Amino acid sequence: MTDKNKNFIPIGPYHPLQEEPEYFRLHVEGEIVKSVDIELGYIHRGTEKISENKHFDQGVFLVERICGICSTSHPLAFVNAVENLARIEIPDRAKLIRCVVGEMERIHSHLLWLGLAGHFIGYNTVWMWSWKYREYILEVFEKVTGNRQHYAMMKIGGVRRDIANDDIPWIETNIDEIEKGLELFLKAITEDPVIHARTKGVGVLTKEDIKDYCAVGPVARASGIDMDVRKDTPYAAYGMVDWKVCTCDSGDIYGKAVVRILELFESLKIIRQCLGHMRNTGGPLDVNVKEIPEGEGIGRHEAPRGECFHYVRSDKTNRPVRHKIRAPSFVNVATNQKAVVGSHISDALLVLAAVDPCYCCTERVIVVNKKGKLMKGPDLIKLSQEKTDRIRKKGL
Amino acid sequence: MQSIDNKFTKSLFVFHAACSPCNNCDIEILDCIAPKYDIERLGMQLVGSPRHADVLLVTGAVNKKVVHRIKMIYEQTAKPCVVVAVGSCACSEIIFRESYNTCGPLDKIIPVDIYIPGCPPRPEAIIAGLAKYIKSRKNAG
Ligand code: SF4
């Protein structure tokens, strides 16, 4: 660089601390980060395009392989979209099972993040402990779904497998075991001076930042915005159970960690209630789906990292004409540009990891600014209104 | 003279390179060093640089952007280096075979010694794969 006072530090694409290949370029002045460039594309595999060549049932298999950590969120959002398109109502037991699997995934994902965050601040004990407790949930997964990851539970019109009522007591024991671990973590995080020193006041995002970047999920909730798809537009069995959305006002990494841990307690609550309901809810696991009609459908699911959105358009054949995916990290990763500015280099990696980025989910192709014109909010609203008018005129 | 391959019968230093995976294979590799499986007690360790590595664990269906990077990583390792294709993506690309952005299974790009299929392979499978390799080396030497 020409300016002698400015230097940059490359992180990645293959960095020992990163699990996934991605490239960050930190522009620094002395110890302080001034800005960051994020370069992605190392994991782009063209999922949306492949999906157009797969029929709807294969699509579930495919979207599961978008991301390993949220490997129930994408299928759940996708089946929600297709069910929305075809106006399918699924049986109660299937709804409960979807909830149980979805929440178990949240537990495994948040524990994974907690461990990695501990690893980033050089606190490997946290890593080892949280991954130890994560194994309990993986055992449940293995028993219930047959696989430790990639559960393949979702299916258009219901779920693939049942959770046997005989297994429920055993699942509950495992969940109690995890709760013990969570109490330990909550205490460790709220009382440990080292963790406070490294996370409090670092990477702060205000409410306005969240709105500017449209961030979702725990990142938004840690800045005091109580958005949660499960509460706002309940799907599956989330309307049948009692739980609350956890928020925190600080907006820093500490807040994000606390929100995630509190959410885990809520997840345990949801799972317990769902398992309780399942004892009294029999019935089929799926409905028979004959054909997918023409039309559009959207499906949303509150993935561990925020709102996961799928859009499907069908022309009455057995495969989607268009399948659009927007994962939560897609918006959350952009907040890094704000959060990391002004922090020390040693904190930068932690700040970058605090949004729990998942680059496999994020890497979709988008065409921005195609004609050299930047679209702003009002322009988009105008486009949307025009489209609504067009559809009205067509009489759809 | 004894073959240098015999040296691979003791502690292996492992470098993990993710090439467009879905993360699950990577998590399972990390799970190997987490308390339940803990390969470090067998002397295997994850290292931070390919230059220190005896073993390259590669996951994922290699895409166009990483293809030359994985070649570079392979060139940086000290030879002989054992390349392990972890997961069905690296072995055969499974569903991503039809993608416009992937560049063929790993063995088209760099020489592969061990294939561990599975989507994702369990940590036991990964450990068993490496153990089998060590055993075969011992027998050969
Ligand atoms: S083999 Fe399966 S688990 Fe592994 S990276 Fe590929 S899709 Fe993911």
Coordinates of C-alpha atoms and ligand atoms in Angstrom, one line a residue:
Chain A
M1 CA 0.0 0.0 0.0
T2 CA 1.1 3.5 -0.7
D3 CA 0.2 5.0 2.6
K4 CA 3.0 4.0 5.0
N5 CA 0.9 4.3 8.1
K6 CA -1.6 1.8 6.9
N7 CA -1.0 -1.9 6.8
F8 CA -3.2 -4.8 6.3
I9 CA -3.3 -8.2 7.9
P10 CA -4.6 -11.2 5.9
I11 CA -6.5 -13.9 7.7
G12 CA -7.1 -17.0 5.8
P13 CA -8.2 -18.6 3.6
Y14 CA -6.6 -21.4 5.5
H15 CA -6.0 -20.2 9.0
P16 CA -5.5 -22.5 11.9
L17 CA -8.3 -20.9 13.8
Q18 CA -10.8 -21.1 11.1
E19 CA -12.8 -24.2 10.4
E20 CA -14.0 -23.0 7.0
P21 CA -11.9 -21.3 4.3
E22 CA -12.7 -17.6 4.1
Y23 CA -10.5 -14.6 3.7
F24 CA -10.4 -11.5 5.8
R25 CA -8.2 -8.5 5.2
L26 CA -7.9 -6.3 8.2
H27 CA -6.7 -2.8 7.6
V28 CA -4.9 -1.7 10.7
E29 CA -3.3 1.3 12.1
G30 CA -0.9 0.2 14.8
E31 CA -2.9 -2.3 16.9
I32 CA -6.3 -0.9 15.9
V33 CA -8.5 -2.3 13.1
K34 CA -9.7 0.4 10.9
S35 CA -11.8 -1.6 8.4
V36 CA -12.2 -5.1 7.1
D37 CA -12.7 -6.7 3.7
I38 CA -14.4 -10.0 3.6
E39 CA -13.9 -12.3 0.7
L40 CA -16.0 -15.4 0.3
G41 CA -16.6 -17.9 -2.4
Y42 CA -14.5 -20.8 -1.2
I43 CA -17.5 -22.9 -0.5
H44 CA -19.9 -22.0 -3.2
R45 CA -21.2 -25.1 -4.8
G46 CA -24.2 -23.9 -6.7
T47 CA -26.9 -25.4 -4.6
E48 CA -29.7 -23.4 -5.9
K49 CA -29.0 -24.4 -9.5
I50 CA -28.6 -28.1 -8.6
S51 CA -31.9 -27.9 -6.8
E52 CA -33.7 -26.9 -10.0
N53 CA -32.7 -30.3 -11.4
K54 CA -33.8 -32.3 -8.4
H55 CA -37.4 -33.3 -7.6
F56 CA -38.8 -32.0 -4.4
D57 CA -38.0 -35.0 -2.3
Q58 CA -34.4 -35.0 -3.5
G59 CA -34.3 -31.3 -2.7
V60 CA -34.7 -32.0 1.0
F61 CA -31.6 -34.2 0.8
L62 CA -29.7 -31.5 -1.1
V63 CA -30.6 -28.5 1.1
E64 CA -29.5 -30.6 4.1
R65 CA -26.1 -30.6 2.6
I66 CA -25.8 -26.9 2.4
C67 CA -24.6 -26.7 5.9
G68 CA -23.7 -29.3 8.4
I69 CA -24.3 -27.3 11.5
C70 CA -27.8 -26.2 10.5
S71 CA -28.6 -29.4 8.7
T72 CA -32.2 -29.4 10.0
S73 CA -32.8 -25.7 9.5
H74 CA -32.5 -25.7 5.7
P75 CA -34.7 -28.8 5.2
L76 CA -37.3 -27.4 7.6
A77 CA -37.4 -24.1 5.9
F78 CA -37.6 -25.8 2.5
V79 CA -40.4 -28.1 3.5
N80 CA -42.2 -25.2 5.0
A81 CA -41.9 -23.4 1.7
V82 CA -43.2 -26.4 -0.3
E83 CA -46.0 -27.0 2.1
N84 CA -46.8 -23.3 1.9
L85 CA -46.9 -23.6 -1.9
A86 CA -49.1 -26.7 -1.9
R87 CA -51.2 -25.7 1.1
I88 CA -50.4 -28.9 3.0
E89 CA -51.2 -29.2 6.7
I90 CA -49.1 -31.7 8.5
P91 CA -50.2 -34.0 11.4
D92 CA -49.6 -33.0 15.0
R93 CA -47.1 -35.6 15.8
A94 CA -45.0 -34.6 12.9
K95 CA -45.1 -31.0 14.1
L96 CA -43.8 -32.0 17.5
I97 CA -41.0 -34.1 16.1
R98 CA -40.0 -31.3 13.9
C99 CA -39.8 -29.0 16.9
V100 CA -37.8 -31.5 18.9
V101 CA -35.2 -32.0 16.2
G102 CA -35.0 -28.3 15.5
E103 CA -34.4 -27.5 19.1
M104 CA -31.9 -30.2 19.6
E105 CA -30.0 -28.8 16.6
R106 CA -30.0 -25.4 18.3
I107 CA -28.5 -26.9 21.4
H108 CA -25.7 -28.7 19.4
S109 CA -25.0 -25.6 17.4
H110 CA -24.9 -23.2 20.2
L111 CA -22.6 -25.5 22.2
L112 CA -20.4 -25.8 19.2
W113 CA -20.2 -22.0 19.0
L114 CA -19.5 -21.7 22.7
G115 CA -16.6 -24.1 22.4
L116 CA -15.1 -22.4 19.4
A117 CA -15.5 -19.0 21.1
G118 CA -13.6 -20.4 24.1
H119 CA -11.0 -21.6 21.7
F120 CA -10.6 -18.2 20.1
I121 CA -10.0 -16.5 23.4
G122 CA -7.4 -19.1 24.2
Y123 CA -9.6 -20.8 26.8
N124 CA -9.5 -24.4 25.6
T125 CA -11.1 -25.7 28.7
V126 CA -14.4 -24.1 27.6
W127 CA -14.0 -25.7 24.3
M128 CA -13.4 -29.2 25.7
W129 CA -16.2 -28.9 28.2
S130 CA -18.8 -27.7 25.8
W131 CA -18.0 -30.3 23.2
K132 CA -18.2 -32.9 25.9
Y133 CA -21.7 -31.9 26.7
R134 CA -22.5 -31.6 23.0
E135 CA -21.9 -35.4 22.7
Y136 CA -25.0 -36.0 24.8
I137 CA -27.2 -34.4 22.2
L138 CA -25.4 -36.2 19.4
E139 CA -26.1 -39.4 21.1
V140 CA -29.8 -38.6 21.2
F141 CA -29.6 -37.7 17.5
E142 CA -28.0 -41.0 16.7
K143 CA -30.6 -42.9 18.6
V144 CA -33.5 -40.9 17.1
T145 CA -32.4 -40.3 13.6
G146 CA -29.7 -42.9 13.0
N147 CA -27.0 -40.3 12.3
R148 CA -24.9 -38.0 14.4
Q149 CA -25.2 -35.2 11.8
H150 CA -27.4 -34.8 8.8
Y151 CA -30.5 -36.2 10.4
A152 CA -32.7 -36.6 7.3
M153 CA -35.8 -36.2 9.4
M154 CA -37.8 -33.7 7.3
K155 CA -39.9 -34.7 4.4
I156 CA -42.6 -32.8 2.5
G157 CA -45.8 -33.5 4.3
G158 CA -44.3 -34.7 7.6
V159 CA -41.3 -36.4 9.0
R160 CA -39.5 -39.5 8.0
R161 CA -39.1 -41.3 11.3
D162 CA -40.9 -41.5 14.5
I163 CA -39.5 -40.9 18.0
A164 CA -40.6 -44.0 19.8
N165 CA -42.5 -43.3 23.0
D166 CA -40.2 -45.8 24.8
D167 CA -37.2 -43.7 24.0
I168 CA -38.6 -40.6 25.6
P169 CA -37.5 -41.2 29.2
W170 CA -33.9 -41.9 27.9
I171 CA -33.9 -38.7 25.9
E172 CA -35.1 -36.8 29.0
T173 CA -32.2 -38.2 31.0
N174 CA -29.7 -37.0 28.4
I175 CA -31.3 -33.6 28.4
D176 CA -31.0 -33.3 32.2
E177 CA -27.4 -34.1 31.8
I178 CA -27.0 -31.2 29.3
E179 CA -28.9 -28.9 31.6
K180 CA -26.3 -29.5 34.3
G181 CA -23.6 -28.6 31.9
L182 CA -25.4 -25.4 30.9
E183 CA -25.7 -24.2 34.4
L184 CA -22.0 -24.7 34.7
F185 CA -21.4 -22.6 31.6
L186 CA -23.8 -19.9 32.6
K187 CA -21.9 -19.6 35.9
A188 CA -18.5 -19.8 34.2
I189 CA -19.4 -17.0 31.7
T190 CA -21.1 -14.7 34.2
E191 CA -18.5 -15.1 36.9
D192 CA -15.2 -15.6 35.2
P193 CA -13.1 -12.4 35.1
V194 CA -11.0 -13.6 32.1
I195 CA -14.1 -14.1 30.0
H196 CA -15.4 -10.7 31.1
A197 CA -12.2 -9.0 30.2
R198 CA -12.1 -10.5 26.8
T199 CA -15.7 -10.1 25.8
K200 CA -17.4 -7.2 27.6
G201 CA -17.5 -4.0 25.5
V202 CA -15.9 -5.8 22.5
G203 CA -17.5 -5.8 19.1
V204 CA -20.5 -3.7 20.1
L205 CA -23.5 -3.5 17.8
T206 CA -26.2 -1.0 18.6
K207 CA -29.8 -1.4 17.8
E208 CA -29.4 1.0 14.9
D209 CA -26.6 -1.0 13.5
I210 CA -28.7 -4.1 13.6
K211 CA -31.5 -2.3 11.7
D212 CA -29.1 -0.9 9.2
Y213 CA -27.6 -4.3 8.4
C214 CA -30.9 -6.2 8.9
A215 CA -29.1 -8.6 11.2
V216 CA -31.1 -11.5 12.5
G217 CA -31.1 -14.2 15.2
P218 CA -29.0 -14.1 18.4
V219 CA -27.0 -11.2 17.0
A220 CA -30.1 -9.0 16.8
R221 CA -31.4 -10.4 20.1
A222 CA -28.1 -9.6 21.9
S223 CA -28.6 -5.9 20.9
G224 CA -32.1 -5.8 22.4
I225 CA -34.3 -6.6 19.4
D226 CA -36.7 -9.4 20.2
M227 CA -37.2 -10.9 16.7
D228 CA -37.7 -14.6 16.5
V229 CA -39.6 -16.4 13.7
R230 CA -40.7 -19.0 16.1
K231 CA -42.6 -16.4 18.1
D232 CA -43.6 -14.0 15.3
T233 CA -45.1 -16.5 12.9
P234 CA -45.3 -19.8 14.7
Y235 CA -44.9 -22.9 12.6
A236 CA -44.5 -26.6 13.4
A237 CA -45.4 -26.9 17.1
Y238 CA -43.9 -23.7 18.4
G239 CA -47.4 -22.3 18.9
M240 CA -48.3 -25.2 21.2
V241 CA -45.5 -24.8 23.7
D242 CA -44.7 -22.1 26.3
W243 CA -41.3 -20.4 26.0
K244 CA -39.9 -16.9 25.7
V245 CA -37.5 -15.0 23.5
C246 CA -34.3 -14.1 25.3
T247 CA -32.7 -10.8 24.7
C248 CA -29.9 -8.7 26.1
D249 CA -29.1 -5.0 25.7
S250 CA -25.4 -4.8 25.7
G251 CA -24.8 -5.8 22.0
D252 CA -21.2 -7.0 22.7
I253 CA -19.8 -10.5 22.5
Y254 CA -20.6 -11.1 26.2
G255 CA -24.3 -10.3 25.4
K256 CA -24.2 -12.7 22.4
A257 CA -22.8 -15.5 24.6
V258 CA -25.4 -14.9 27.3
V259 CA -28.3 -14.8 24.9
R260 CA -27.2 -18.0 23.3
I261 CA -26.9 -19.8 26.7
L262 CA -30.3 -18.5 27.9
E263 CA -31.8 -19.7 24.6
L264 CA -30.5 -23.1 25.3
F265 CA -32.5 -23.3 28.5
E266 CA -35.5 -22.3 26.5
S267 CA -34.8 -25.0 23.9
L268 CA -34.6 -27.6 26.7
K269 CA -38.0 -26.3 27.9
I270 CA -39.5 -26.6 24.4
I271 CA -38.1 -30.1 24.0
R272 CA -39.5 -31.2 27.3
Q273 CA -42.9 -29.9 26.6
C274 CA -42.9 -31.4 23.1
L275 CA -41.9 -34.8 24.4
G276 CA -44.6 -34.5 27.0
H277 CA -47.2 -33.8 24.3
M278 CA -45.9 -36.6 22.2
R279 CA -46.8 -39.1 24.9
N280 CA -50.4 -38.3 24.3
T281 CA -50.3 -37.5 20.6
G282 CA -50.5 -40.5 18.3
G283 CA -51.5 -40.5 14.7
P284 CA -49.7 -40.6 11.4
L285 CA -46.3 -39.0 10.7
D286 CA -47.0 -37.6 7.3
V287 CA -49.7 -36.9 4.8
N288 CA -49.7 -38.3 1.3
V289 CA -48.5 -35.6 -1.1
K290 CA -49.6 -36.4 -4.6
E291 CA -48.5 -33.4 -6.6
I292 CA -47.1 -30.0 -6.1
P293 CA -49.3 -27.4 -7.8
E294 CA -48.2 -24.4 -9.7
G295 CA -47.3 -21.3 -7.6
E296 CA -44.9 -19.8 -5.2
G297 CA -44.2 -20.6 -1.6
I298 CA -42.0 -19.2 1.2
G299 CA -40.8 -21.0 4.2
R300 CA -39.0 -19.6 7.2
H301 CA -37.3 -21.2 10.2
E302 CA -35.5 -19.7 13.1
A303 CA -32.2 -21.5 12.6
P304 CA -29.6 -21.4 15.4
R305 CA -28.1 -18.3 13.7
G306 CA -31.3 -16.5 12.8
E307 CA -34.0 -16.5 10.2
C308 CA -33.5 -19.0 7.4
F309 CA -35.6 -18.2 4.3
H310 CA -36.4 -20.4 1.4
Y311 CA -38.5 -19.4 -1.7
V312 CA -39.7 -22.0 -4.1
R313 CA -41.5 -21.6 -7.4
S314 CA -43.1 -24.5 -9.1
D315 CA -44.7 -24.9 -12.5
K316 CA -46.6 -28.1 -11.6
T317 CA -43.7 -30.4 -12.6
N318 CA -42.0 -32.4 -10.0
R319 CA -39.1 -30.0 -9.6
P320 CA -38.8 -26.3 -8.6
V321 CA -38.3 -23.7 -11.4
R322 CA -36.6 -21.5 -8.9
H323 CA -35.3 -22.1 -5.5
K324 CA -33.9 -19.2 -3.6
I325 CA -32.1 -19.6 -0.3
R326 CA -31.2 -16.9 2.2
A327 CA -29.3 -18.1 5.2
P328 CA -29.0 -16.0 8.4
S329 CA -25.2 -15.6 8.1
F330 CA -25.7 -13.8 4.8
V331 CA -26.8 -10.7 6.7
N332 CA -25.0 -11.3 9.9
V333 CA -21.6 -11.6 8.4
A334 CA -22.0 -8.0 7.0
T335 CA -22.3 -6.7 10.5
N336 CA -18.6 -7.5 11.0
Q337 CA -17.7 -4.5 9.0
K338 CA -19.1 -2.4 11.8
A339 CA -18.3 -4.6 14.8
V340 CA -14.7 -5.1 14.1
V341 CA -13.8 -1.5 13.5
G342 CA -11.9 0.0 16.5
S343 CA -11.1 -3.3 18.1
H344 CA -7.6 -4.6 18.7
I345 CA -6.1 -7.2 16.3
S346 CA -6.1 -9.8 19.0
D347 CA -9.9 -9.3 19.5
A348 CA -10.6 -9.2 15.8
L349 CA -10.9 -13.0 15.2
L350 CA -13.2 -13.3 18.2
V351 CA -15.4 -10.4 16.9
L352 CA -15.5 -12.0 13.5
A353 CA -16.5 -15.3 15.1
A354 CA -19.1 -13.8 17.4
V355 CA -21.9 -13.7 14.9
D356 CA -21.4 -17.4 14.6
P357 CA -20.8 -17.1 10.9
C358 CA -21.6 -20.1 8.7
Y359 CA -20.0 -19.6 5.3
C360 CA -21.4 -22.7 3.8
C361 CA -24.9 -21.3 4.3
T362 CA -23.9 -17.9 3.1
E363 CA -22.3 -18.6 -0.2
R364 CA -25.1 -18.1 -2.7
V365 CA -24.6 -16.1 -5.8
I366 CA -26.3 -12.8 -5.9
V367 CA -26.2 -10.1 -8.5
V368 CA -26.0 -6.7 -6.9
N369 CA -26.2 -3.4 -8.6
K370 CA -26.6 -4.9 -12.0
K371 CA -27.1 -1.7 -14.0
G372 CA -24.7 0.4 -12.0
K373 CA -27.6 1.7 -9.9
L374 CA -27.7 1.1 -6.2
M375 CA -31.1 -0.1 -5.0
K376 CA -32.2 1.6 -1.8
G377 CA -35.1 0.6 0.5
P378 CA -37.7 2.8 -1.2
D379 CA -36.7 1.4 -4.7
L380 CA -37.2 -2.1 -3.4
I381 CA -40.6 -1.2 -2.0
K382 CA -41.6 0.3 -5.3
L383 CA -40.5 -2.8 -7.2
S384 CA -42.5 -4.9 -4.8
Q385 CA -45.6 -2.8 -5.3
E386 CA -45.2 -3.0 -9.0
K387 CA -45.0 -6.7 -8.8
T388 CA -48.1 -6.9 -6.6
D389 CA -50.0 -4.8 -9.1
R390 CA -48.9 -7.1 -12.0
I391 CA -50.0 -10.2 -10.1
R392 CA -53.4 -8.5 -9.3
K393 CA -53.9 -7.7 -12.9
K394 CA -53.2 -11.2 -13.9
G395 CA -55.8 -12.3 -11.4
L396 CA -53.7 -14.8 -9.6
Chain B
M1 CA 17.7 -48.5 3.7
Q2 CA 14.5 -48.3 5.6
S3 CA 11.7 -46.5 3.9
I4 CA 10.8 -43.2 5.4
D5 CA 7.2 -44.3 5.3
N6 CA 8.0 -46.4 8.4
K7 CA 8.2 -43.2 10.3
F8 CA 4.5 -42.8 9.9
T9 CA 3.8 -45.6 12.3
K10 CA 4.0 -43.4 15.4
S11 CA 2.6 -40.0 16.0
L12 CA 0.9 -38.3 13.1
F13 CA 0.7 -34.6 12.7
V14 CA -2.5 -33.7 10.9
F15 CA -3.4 -30.7 8.9
H16 CA -7.1 -30.1 8.1
A17 CA -8.0 -28.4 4.9
A18 CA -11.6 -27.7 4.2
C19 CA -12.4 -27.5 0.5
S20 CA -16.0 -26.5 0.0
P21 CA -17.4 -28.9 2.5
C22 CA -20.7 -28.5 4.3
N23 CA -18.9 -28.2 7.6
N24 CA -20.0 -31.5 9.0
C25 CA -16.9 -33.4 8.0
D26 CA -14.9 -30.7 9.6
I27 CA -16.9 -30.8 12.8
E28 CA -16.4 -34.5 13.0
I29 CA -12.7 -34.0 12.6
L30 CA -12.7 -31.5 15.4
D31 CA -14.8 -34.0 17.4
C32 CA -11.9 -36.4 17.1
I33 CA -9.9 -34.1 19.2
A34 CA -12.7 -33.4 21.6
P35 CA -12.9 -35.3 24.9
K36 CA -15.0 -38.3 23.8
Y37 CA -12.6 -39.5 21.1
D38 CA -9.5 -37.6 21.8
I39 CA -7.0 -38.7 19.2
E40 CA -4.3 -36.7 20.9
R41 CA -3.9 -39.5 23.4
L42 CA -2.8 -41.6 20.4
G43 CA -0.2 -39.1 19.5
M44 CA -2.1 -37.5 16.6
Q45 CA -2.3 -33.7 16.7
L46 CA -3.9 -31.0 14.6
V47 CA -1.2 -28.6 13.4
G48 CA -1.6 -25.1 12.1
S49 CA 0.6 -25.2 9.0
P50 CA 0.8 -27.7 6.2
R51 CA 4.6 -27.5 6.5
H52 CA 4.4 -29.4 9.8
A53 CA 2.0 -32.0 8.6
D54 CA 2.4 -35.7 7.9
V55 CA -1.2 -36.1 7.1
L56 CA -3.6 -33.9 5.1
L57 CA -7.2 -34.4 5.9
V58 CA -9.2 -32.9 3.0
T59 CA -13.0 -32.5 3.1
G60 CA -15.5 -31.3 0.7
A61 CA -16.2 -31.2 -3.0
V62 CA -13.4 -29.0 -4.2
N63 CA -14.7 -25.9 -6.0
K64 CA -13.1 -23.7 -8.6
K65 CA -11.9 -21.2 -6.2
V66 CA -10.1 -23.6 -3.9
V67 CA -8.8 -26.0 -6.5
H68 CA -5.4 -24.3 -6.9
R69 CA -5.2 -23.5 -3.2
I70 CA -5.4 -27.2 -2.3
K71 CA -2.7 -27.9 -4.9
M72 CA -0.6 -25.3 -3.2
I73 CA -1.2 -26.7 0.2
Y74 CA -0.3 -30.1 -1.0
E75 CA 3.0 -28.7 -2.5
Q76 CA 3.8 -27.1 0.8
T77 CA 3.7 -30.3 2.8
A78 CA 6.8 -32.2 3.5
K79 CA 6.9 -35.4 1.4
P80 CA 5.9 -38.1 1.8
C81 CA 2.6 -36.9 2.9
V82 CA -0.5 -39.0 3.4
V83 CA -3.6 -37.4 1.9
V84 CA -6.9 -38.6 3.3
A85 CA -10.2 -37.8 1.6
V86 CA -12.6 -37.5 4.4
G87 CA -16.3 -37.8 3.6
S88 CA -18.2 -38.7 0.5
C89 CA -17.8 -35.3 -0.9
A90 CA -14.1 -35.6 -1.2
C91 CA -14.3 -39.2 -2.3
S92 CA -17.0 -38.9 -5.0
E93 CA -18.7 -35.5 -4.7
I94 CA -22.1 -37.1 -4.1
I95 CA -24.9 -34.7 -5.0
F96 CA -22.5 -31.9 -5.9
R97 CA -21.2 -33.8 -8.9
E98 CA -23.7 -31.9 -11.1
S99 CA -22.7 -28.5 -9.9
Y100 CA -21.2 -25.9 -12.3
N101 CA -18.7 -24.9 -9.7
T102 CA -17.0 -28.1 -8.5
C103 CA -13.9 -29.6 -10.0
G104 CA -14.2 -33.3 -9.6
P105 CA -13.4 -35.5 -6.7
L106 CA -10.2 -34.9 -4.8
D107 CA -8.2 -37.7 -6.5
K108 CA -8.4 -35.9 -9.8
I109 CA -6.6 -33.0 -8.2
I110 CA -4.0 -34.5 -5.8
P111 CA -3.0 -38.1 -5.1
V112 CA -5.1 -39.6 -2.4
D113 CA -4.0 -42.4 -0.1
I114 CA -7.0 -43.1 2.0
Y115 CA -10.7 -42.7 1.4
I116 CA -13.0 -42.4 4.3
P117 CA -16.6 -42.4 2.9
G118 CA -19.6 -41.4 4.9
C119 CA -21.7 -38.3 5.0
P120 CA -20.2 -37.4 7.4
P121 CA -18.0 -40.3 8.5
R122 CA -18.2 -40.8 12.2
P123 CA -15.1 -39.9 14.3
E124 CA -14.6 -43.6 14.9
A125 CA -14.4 -44.1 11.1
I126 CA -11.8 -41.4 10.7
I127 CA -9.7 -42.8 13.5
A128 CA -10.2 -46.3 12.1
G129 CA -9.0 -45.1 8.7
L130 CA -5.9 -43.6 10.1
A131 CA -5.3 -46.7 12.3
K132 CA -5.6 -49.0 9.3
Y133 CA -3.1 -46.9 7.4
I134 CA -0.6 -47.1 10.3
K135 CA -1.1 -50.8 10.5
S136 CA -0.5 -51.3 6.8
R137 CA 2.7 -49.3 7.0
K138 CA 3.9 -51.4 9.9
N139 CA 3.2 -54.6 8.0
A140 CA 4.9 -53.2 4.9
G141 CA 8.0 -52.1 6.9
Ligands
SF4_1 S1 -19.5 -35.7 2.8 FE1 -21.5 -35.0 3.6 S2 -20.9 -34.2 5.6 FE2 -19.1 -34.3 4.5 S3 -18.8 -32.3 3.5 FE3 -19.9 -33.6 2.0 S4 -22.0 -33.2 2.4 FE4 -21.0 -32.5 4.2

